[in-house]
Amino acid sequence: MKKLSVLLVAALLLSGSAVMPCKAGILSAQKARIEQNRINKSIFNSVKNVIEQQSVYTNKYDLEGLKTLYSDNFVNSDGFTKDVYFKLIEETWKIYPDIVYYTDIKNIEFSDNYAAVMVEESAVATSQENIGDLIAVGELYSTSKCIYYLEKQGAKWLISSEKILEETSYLKYGDARYVNMELKAPNQTGAGKDYTASLKVDTPKDSVIVASISKENIVYPQPEVDEAFRKLPDDNILERYFKANNINVNEYAVASVGIAKAENYTPDKIRVYMGGLAFIMTRVNVIPENKYIKFDKEQTAKDKENGKGK
């Protein structure tokens, strides 16, 4: 019996020595996963905090505070440096002193030192313009989808770049505030490629709509663009064909809309006046032409002969 008990103890010792390393390996992996989850949560919260703090600073119009969230080498997808970017923000706040921003974080992806945050943003504001002897009150509404790219510099996460995927803005005065209108253009096109911008307006009764569509390169400072107004066709849709620029910048399709009305001034006279104005702007991202792609001319010629190319 004593020999048997010794054998049993020996067997238990041997089995324990075999199992212990396995358990240690599992515990070690669990500890590593817990630690990695802790790190991931910390990074996620740090990156999220930057975007949330950005919204706080913009709604307080705190330009200096906002600058602390951006890297000194910041440049966005329009090629605007940090200095130009913040000049545009400052000018926006001067034009629209009551502007309010809303930010909805849709997704956060990150590695050790880099992060990308997908957001949907909107802004609303009022505007006053002197038109003749009248003061016209306008309303601004802007929406966009964009990605903020962040980089960890030391212990801080800073915004290093920004890419706007979609962007549309409406500025409406007078009766135009109550009229449905839509400007359609492609979100993205190739450099030098043709595209169509179309404007649709629900024309109010007893009104005549005049409108124009133009395009503007997204550069700074913004040049003035000549507008050619024309009466909206009977189907309430105005279209223009454009060729995207080939100077490697993005652009806006821009529509200007005027609502003309008429009323009896005297029994034998009619007064025609502008009852509303609207400006709509939508972004068209232009993909630069890659001039460094080399083709095998001999193979291309063979493909054409075989009907594989055009």
CSV table of C-alpha atoms in Angstrom, one decimal:
chain,number,residue,atom,x,y,z
A,1,MET,CA,0.0,0.0,0.0
A,2,LYS,CA,2.8,2.3,0.8
A,3,LYS,CA,4.4,1.7,-2.6
A,4,LEU,CA,1.1,2.3,-4.3
A,5,SER,CA,0.6,5.6,-2.5
A,6,VAL,CA,4.2,6.7,-3.4
A,7,LEU,CA,3.4,5.8,-7.0
A,8,LEU,CA,0.2,7.8,-6.9
A,9,VAL,CA,2.0,10.8,-5.4
A,10,ALA,CA,4.7,10.5,-8.0
A,11,ALA,CA,2.1,10.4,-10.8
A,12,LEU,CA,0.3,13.5,-9.4
A,13,LEU,CA,3.6,15.3,-9.2
A,14,LEU,CA,4.5,14.4,-12.8
A,15,SER,CA,1.0,15.4,-14.1
A,16,GLY,CA,1.2,18.6,-12.2
A,17,SER,CA,4.6,19.5,-13.6
A,18,ALA,CA,3.2,18.9,-17.1
A,19,VAL,CA,0.1,21.0,-16.6
A,20,MET,CA,1.6,24.0,-14.8
A,21,PRO,CA,3.4,25.4,-17.8
A,22,CYS,CA,0.2,25.2,-19.9
A,23,LYS,CA,-1.8,27.0,-17.3
A,24,ALA,CA,1.0,29.6,-17.0
A,25,GLY,CA,0.9,30.1,-20.7
A,26,ILE,CA,-2.9,30.7,-20.7
A,27,LEU,CA,-2.7,33.1,-17.8
A,28,SER,CA,0.1,35.0,-19.5
A,29,ALA,CA,-1.9,35.3,-22.7
A,30,GLN,CA,-5.0,36.5,-20.7
A,31,LYS,CA,-2.9,39.1,-18.9
A,32,ALA,CA,-1.5,40.3,-22.2
A,33,ARG,CA,-5.0,40.6,-23.7
A,34,ILE,CA,-6.2,42.5,-20.6
A,35,GLU,CA,-3.3,44.8,-20.8
A,36,GLN,CA,-3.8,45.4,-24.6
A,37,ASN,CA,-7.5,46.1,-24.1
A,38,ARG,CA,-6.6,48.6,-21.4
A,39,ILE,CA,-4.1,50.3,-23.8
A,40,ASN,CA,-6.7,50.2,-26.6
A,41,LYS,CA,-9.4,51.8,-24.4
A,42,SER,CA,-6.9,54.5,-23.3
A,43,ILE,CA,-6.0,55.3,-26.9
A,44,PHE,CA,-9.7,55.3,-28.0
A,45,ASN,CA,-10.6,57.7,-25.2
A,46,SER,CA,-7.7,60.0,-25.9
A,47,VAL,CA,-8.5,60.2,-29.6
A,48,LYS,CA,-12.2,60.7,-28.9
A,49,ASN,CA,-11.4,63.4,-26.4
A,50,VAL,CA,-9.5,65.4,-29.0
A,51,ILE,CA,-12.5,65.5,-31.4
A,52,GLU,CA,-14.9,66.3,-28.5
A,53,GLN,CA,-12.6,69.1,-27.3
A,54,GLN,CA,-12.5,70.4,-30.8
A,55,SER,CA,-16.3,70.8,-30.8
A,56,VAL,CA,-16.1,72.6,-27.4
A,57,TYR,CA,-13.4,75.1,-28.7
A,58,THR,CA,-15.3,75.8,-32.0
A,59,ASN,CA,-18.6,76.5,-30.2
A,60,LYS,CA,-16.7,78.9,-27.8
A,61,TYR,CA,-14.9,80.5,-30.7
A,62,ASP,CA,-11.7,79.9,-28.9
A,63,LEU,CA,-9.2,80.0,-31.8
A,64,GLU,CA,-6.1,79.7,-29.6
A,65,GLY,CA,-7.5,76.7,-27.7
A,66,LEU,CA,-8.4,75.1,-31.0
A,67,LYS,CA,-4.9,75.5,-32.3
A,68,THR,CA,-3.5,73.4,-29.5
A,69,LEU,CA,-5.3,70.4,-30.9
A,70,TYR,CA,-3.6,70.7,-34.3
A,71,SER,CA,-0.1,69.6,-35.3
A,72,ASP,CA,2.2,72.4,-36.5
A,73,ASN,CA,2.7,70.5,-39.7
A,74,PHE,CA,-1.1,70.1,-40.3
A,75,VAL,CA,-2.2,70.1,-43.9
A,76,ASN,CA,-5.6,69.1,-45.2
A,77,SER,CA,-6.7,67.4,-48.4
A,78,ASP,CA,-7.1,70.8,-50.1
A,79,GLY,CA,-3.5,71.6,-49.4
A,80,PHE,CA,-4.2,74.2,-46.7
A,81,THR,CA,-1.6,74.5,-44.1
A,82,LYS,CA,-2.4,75.2,-40.4
A,83,ASP,CA,-2.0,79.0,-40.9
A,84,VAL,CA,-4.3,79.1,-43.9
A,85,TYR,CA,-6.8,76.7,-42.3
A,86,PHE,CA,-7.1,78.9,-39.2
A,87,LYS,CA,-7.4,82.1,-41.2
A,88,LEU,CA,-10.4,80.5,-42.9
A,89,ILE,CA,-11.9,79.6,-39.5
A,90,GLU,CA,-11.3,83.1,-38.2
A,91,GLU,CA,-13.0,84.7,-41.3
A,92,THR,CA,-16.0,82.3,-40.9
A,93,TRP,CA,-16.5,83.4,-37.3
A,94,LYS,CA,-16.4,87.1,-38.3
A,95,ILE,CA,-19.0,86.5,-41.0
A,96,TYR,CA,-21.2,84.2,-38.9
A,97,PRO,CA,-20.7,85.3,-35.3
A,98,ASP,CA,-23.5,83.0,-34.0
A,99,ILE,CA,-22.5,79.9,-35.9
A,100,VAL,CA,-23.1,76.6,-34.0
A,101,TYR,CA,-21.3,73.4,-34.8
A,102,TYR,CA,-22.4,69.8,-34.3
A,103,THR,CA,-20.2,66.7,-34.5
A,104,ASP,CA,-21.2,63.1,-34.6
A,105,ILE,CA,-18.4,60.6,-34.3
A,106,LYS,CA,-19.1,57.6,-36.5
A,107,ASN,CA,-16.0,55.5,-36.2
A,108,ILE,CA,-12.5,55.5,-34.7
A,109,GLU,CA,-9.6,53.4,-36.0
A,110,PHE,CA,-6.1,53.5,-34.6
A,111,SER,CA,-2.7,51.9,-34.3
A,112,ASP,CA,0.0,52.7,-31.8
A,113,ASN,CA,0.7,56.2,-33.0
A,114,TYR,CA,-1.9,57.0,-35.7
A,115,ALA,CA,-5.6,57.3,-35.7
A,116,ALA,CA,-8.5,58.1,-38.1
A,117,VAL,CA,-11.8,59.4,-37.0
A,118,MET,CA,-14.9,59.4,-39.3
A,119,VAL,CA,-17.4,62.1,-38.4
A,120,GLU,CA,-20.5,63.7,-39.7
A,121,GLU,CA,-20.6,67.5,-39.1
A,122,SER,CA,-23.1,70.2,-39.4
A,123,ALA,CA,-23.3,73.9,-38.8
A,124,VAL,CA,-26.1,76.5,-38.6
A,125,ALA,CA,-25.9,80.2,-38.5
A,126,THR,CA,-27.7,83.5,-39.4
A,127,SER,CA,-26.5,86.2,-41.7
A,128,GLN,CA,-27.5,89.8,-42.4
A,129,GLU,CA,-26.8,91.6,-45.7
A,130,ASN,CA,-27.6,95.1,-46.8
A,131,ILE,CA,-29.5,94.9,-50.1
A,132,GLY,CA,-30.3,98.4,-51.2
A,133,ASP,CA,-32.3,100.0,-48.4
A,134,LEU,CA,-33.3,96.7,-46.9
A,135,ILE,CA,-31.6,94.4,-44.5
A,136,ALA,CA,-32.0,90.8,-45.6
A,137,VAL,CA,-31.8,88.1,-43.0
A,138,GLY,CA,-30.3,84.8,-44.1
A,139,GLU,CA,-29.9,81.3,-42.7
A,140,LEU,CA,-26.8,79.1,-43.3
A,141,TYR,CA,-27.0,75.3,-43.0
A,142,SER,CA,-23.9,73.2,-43.8
A,143,THR,CA,-23.3,69.4,-43.6
A,144,SER,CA,-20.2,67.3,-44.3
A,145,LYS,CA,-18.7,63.9,-43.9
A,146,CYS,CA,-15.0,63.9,-43.2
A,147,ILE,CA,-12.1,62.0,-41.7
A,148,TYR,CA,-9.7,63.5,-39.2
A,149,TYR,CA,-6.2,61.9,-39.1
A,150,LEU,CA,-4.4,62.1,-35.8
A,151,GLU,CA,-0.8,61.5,-34.8
A,152,LYS,CA,0.6,60.9,-31.3
A,153,GLN,CA,3.4,63.4,-30.7
A,154,GLY,CA,5.0,62.8,-27.3
A,155,ALA,CA,2.1,62.2,-24.9
A,156,LYS,CA,-0.4,64.2,-26.9
A,157,TRP,CA,-2.7,63.2,-29.8
A,158,LEU,CA,-2.8,66.0,-32.4
A,159,ILE,CA,-4.8,66.4,-35.6
A,160,SER,CA,-2.4,66.1,-38.5
A,161,SER,CA,-4.7,66.2,-41.5
A,162,GLU,CA,-8.3,66.2,-42.6
A,163,LYS,CA,-10.1,64.9,-45.6
A,164,ILE,CA,-13.6,66.0,-46.5
A,165,LEU,CA,-15.5,63.3,-48.3
A,166,GLU,CA,-18.8,65.2,-48.8
A,167,GLU,CA,-19.9,68.8,-48.2
A,168,THR,CA,-22.9,70.8,-49.0
A,169,SER,CA,-23.9,74.3,-47.8
A,170,TYR,CA,-27.0,76.4,-48.2
A,171,LEU,CA,-27.3,80.1,-47.5
A,172,LYS,CA,-30.9,81.4,-48.0
A,173,TYR,CA,-32.4,84.9,-47.7
A,174,GLY,CA,-36.0,86.0,-47.6
A,175,ASP,CA,-38.6,83.7,-49.3
A,176,ALA,CA,-35.8,81.4,-50.4
A,177,ARG,CA,-35.7,80.0,-46.9
A,178,TYR,CA,-39.0,78.2,-47.5
A,179,VAL,CA,-38.3,76.8,-50.9
A,180,ASN,CA,-36.9,73.3,-51.5
A,181,MET,CA,-33.8,73.3,-53.8
A,182,GLU,CA,-31.1,70.9,-54.4
A,183,LEU,CA,-27.7,71.0,-56.2
A,184,LYS,CA,-26.3,67.7,-57.4
A,185,ALA,CA,-22.7,67.1,-58.5
A,186,PRO,CA,-20.4,64.1,-58.2
A,187,ASN,CA,-18.6,63.8,-54.9
A,188,GLN,CA,-15.5,62.8,-56.8
A,189,THR,CA,-14.1,63.0,-60.4
A,190,GLY,CA,-10.9,62.7,-62.2
A,191,ALA,CA,-8.7,65.7,-63.2
A,192,GLY,CA,-9.8,67.1,-66.6
A,193,LYS,CA,-12.9,64.9,-66.7
A,194,ASP,CA,-16.3,66.1,-67.7
A,195,TYR,CA,-19.2,66.2,-65.2
A,196,THR,CA,-22.7,67.6,-64.8
A,197,ALA,CA,-24.0,69.8,-62.1
A,198,SER,CA,-27.8,70.1,-61.9
A,199,LEU,CA,-30.0,72.4,-59.9
A,200,LYS,CA,-33.6,71.6,-59.0
A,201,VAL,CA,-35.9,74.2,-57.4
A,202,ASP,CA,-39.6,73.8,-56.4
A,203,THR,CA,-40.8,77.1,-57.9
A,204,PRO,CA,-43.4,78.8,-55.7
A,205,LYS,CA,-46.7,80.1,-57.3
A,206,ASP,CA,-46.7,83.6,-58.7
A,207,SER,CA,-42.8,83.5,-58.8
A,208,VAL,CA,-40.1,83.4,-61.4
A,209,ILE,CA,-36.8,81.6,-60.6
A,210,VAL,CA,-33.6,82.9,-62.1
A,211,ALA,CA,-30.4,80.9,-61.4
A,212,SER,CA,-26.9,80.3,-62.4
A,213,ILE,CA,-24.4,77.4,-61.8
A,214,SER,CA,-20.7,77.9,-61.7
A,215,LYS,CA,-17.6,76.1,-60.3
A,216,GLU,CA,-14.8,77.4,-58.2
A,217,ASN,CA,-11.4,75.9,-57.4
A,218,ILE,CA,-10.8,75.5,-53.7
A,219,VAL,CA,-7.9,77.9,-53.3
A,220,TYR,CA,-7.0,80.7,-51.0
A,221,PRO,CA,-7.8,83.5,-51.3
A,222,GLN,CA,-11.0,82.7,-53.3
A,223,PRO,CA,-11.2,84.6,-56.6
A,224,GLU,CA,-14.5,86.2,-57.7
A,225,VAL,CA,-16.5,84.3,-60.3
A,226,ASP,CA,-18.8,85.9,-62.9
A,227,GLU,CA,-22.4,84.6,-62.9
A,228,ALA,CA,-24.8,84.4,-65.8
A,229,PHE,CA,-28.4,84.2,-64.5
A,230,ARG,CA,-31.0,82.6,-66.6
A,231,LYS,CA,-34.7,81.7,-66.1
A,232,LEU,CA,-35.2,78.3,-64.8
A,233,PRO,CA,-36.7,75.9,-67.4
A,234,ASP,CA,-40.2,74.7,-67.2
A,235,ASP,CA,-39.2,71.4,-65.6
A,236,ASN,CA,-37.5,73.4,-62.8
A,237,ILE,CA,-34.1,71.9,-63.5
A,238,LEU,CA,-31.0,73.8,-64.6
A,239,GLU,CA,-27.9,71.9,-65.8
A,240,ARG,CA,-24.4,72.8,-66.7
A,241,TYR,CA,-21.5,70.7,-67.9
A,242,PHE,CA,-18.0,71.3,-66.5
A,243,LYS,CA,-14.5,70.0,-67.1
A,244,ALA,CA,-12.7,69.4,-63.8
A,245,ASN,CA,-9.5,71.3,-63.3
A,246,ASN,CA,-6.2,69.7,-64.0
A,247,ILE,CA,-4.1,71.7,-61.5
A,248,ASN,CA,-4.5,69.2,-58.7
A,249,VAL,CA,-7.0,71.1,-56.5
A,250,ASN,CA,-10.5,70.2,-55.4
A,251,GLU,CA,-13.5,72.4,-56.4
A,252,TYR,CA,-17.0,73.5,-55.6
A,253,ALA,CA,-20.1,73.5,-57.8
A,254,VAL,CA,-22.0,76.7,-56.8
A,255,ALA,CA,-25.6,77.6,-57.6
A,256,SER,CA,-27.1,81.1,-57.1
A,257,VAL,CA,-30.9,81.3,-57.1
A,258,GLY,CA,-33.1,84.4,-57.2
A,259,ILE,CA,-36.9,84.4,-56.6
A,260,ALA,CA,-38.6,87.2,-58.5
A,261,LYS,CA,-42.1,88.3,-57.6
A,262,ALA,CA,-44.6,90.8,-59.0
A,263,GLU,CA,-47.3,92.8,-57.4
A,264,ASN,CA,-49.7,95.6,-58.4
A,265,TYR,CA,-48.1,98.9,-57.6
A,266,THR,CA,-50.8,101.0,-59.1
A,267,PRO,CA,-53.9,100.0,-61.1
A,268,ASP,CA,-51.9,100.2,-64.2
A,269,LYS,CA,-48.4,99.4,-63.0
A,270,ILE,CA,-46.6,96.3,-61.7
A,271,ARG,CA,-43.7,96.3,-59.3
A,272,VAL,CA,-41.2,93.4,-59.8
A,273,TYR,CA,-38.9,92.7,-56.9
A,274,MET,CA,-36.5,90.0,-55.6
A,275,GLY,CA,-38.3,88.1,-52.9
A,276,GLY,CA,-35.5,85.7,-52.0
A,277,LEU,CA,-31.9,84.8,-52.7
A,278,ALA,CA,-30.1,81.5,-52.2
A,279,PHE,CA,-26.6,80.2,-52.6
A,280,ILE,CA,-25.8,76.4,-52.7
A,281,MET,CA,-22.3,75.0,-52.7
A,282,THR,CA,-21.3,71.3,-53.0
A,283,ARG,CA,-17.8,69.8,-53.0
A,284,VAL,CA,-16.3,67.9,-55.9
A,285,ASN,CA,-13.1,66.2,-55.0
A,286,VAL,CA,-10.7,66.0,-57.9
A,287,ILE,CA,-8.4,63.0,-58.2
A,288,PRO,CA,-5.1,64.2,-59.6
A,289,GLU,CA,-3.8,62.7,-62.8
A,290,ASN,CA,-0.9,60.4,-62.2
A,291,LYS,CA,1.7,61.3,-64.9
A,292,TYR,CA,4.2,58.7,-63.9
A,293,ILE,CA,2.4,55.6,-64.9
A,294,LYS,CA,4.3,54.0,-67.8
A,295,PHE,CA,2.7,51.7,-70.3
A,296,ASP,CA,4.3,49.0,-72.5
A,297,LYS,CA,3.5,50.6,-75.9
A,298,GLU,CA,4.3,47.3,-77.7
A,299,GLN,CA,1.9,45.3,-75.5
A,300,THR,CA,-0.8,48.0,-75.8
A,301,ALA,CA,-0.5,47.8,-79.6
A,302,LYS,CA,-0.9,44.0,-79.5
A,303,ASP,CA,-3.9,44.3,-77.2
A,304,LYS,CA,-5.6,46.7,-79.7
A,305,GLU,CA,-4.9,44.3,-82.5
A,306,ASN,CA,-6.5,41.5,-80.5
A,307,GLY,CA,-9.5,43.6,-79.6
A,308,LYS,CA,-8.5,43.9,-75.9
A,309,GLY,CA,-8.0,47.6,-76.0
A,310,LYS,CA,-9.6,50.7,-77.6
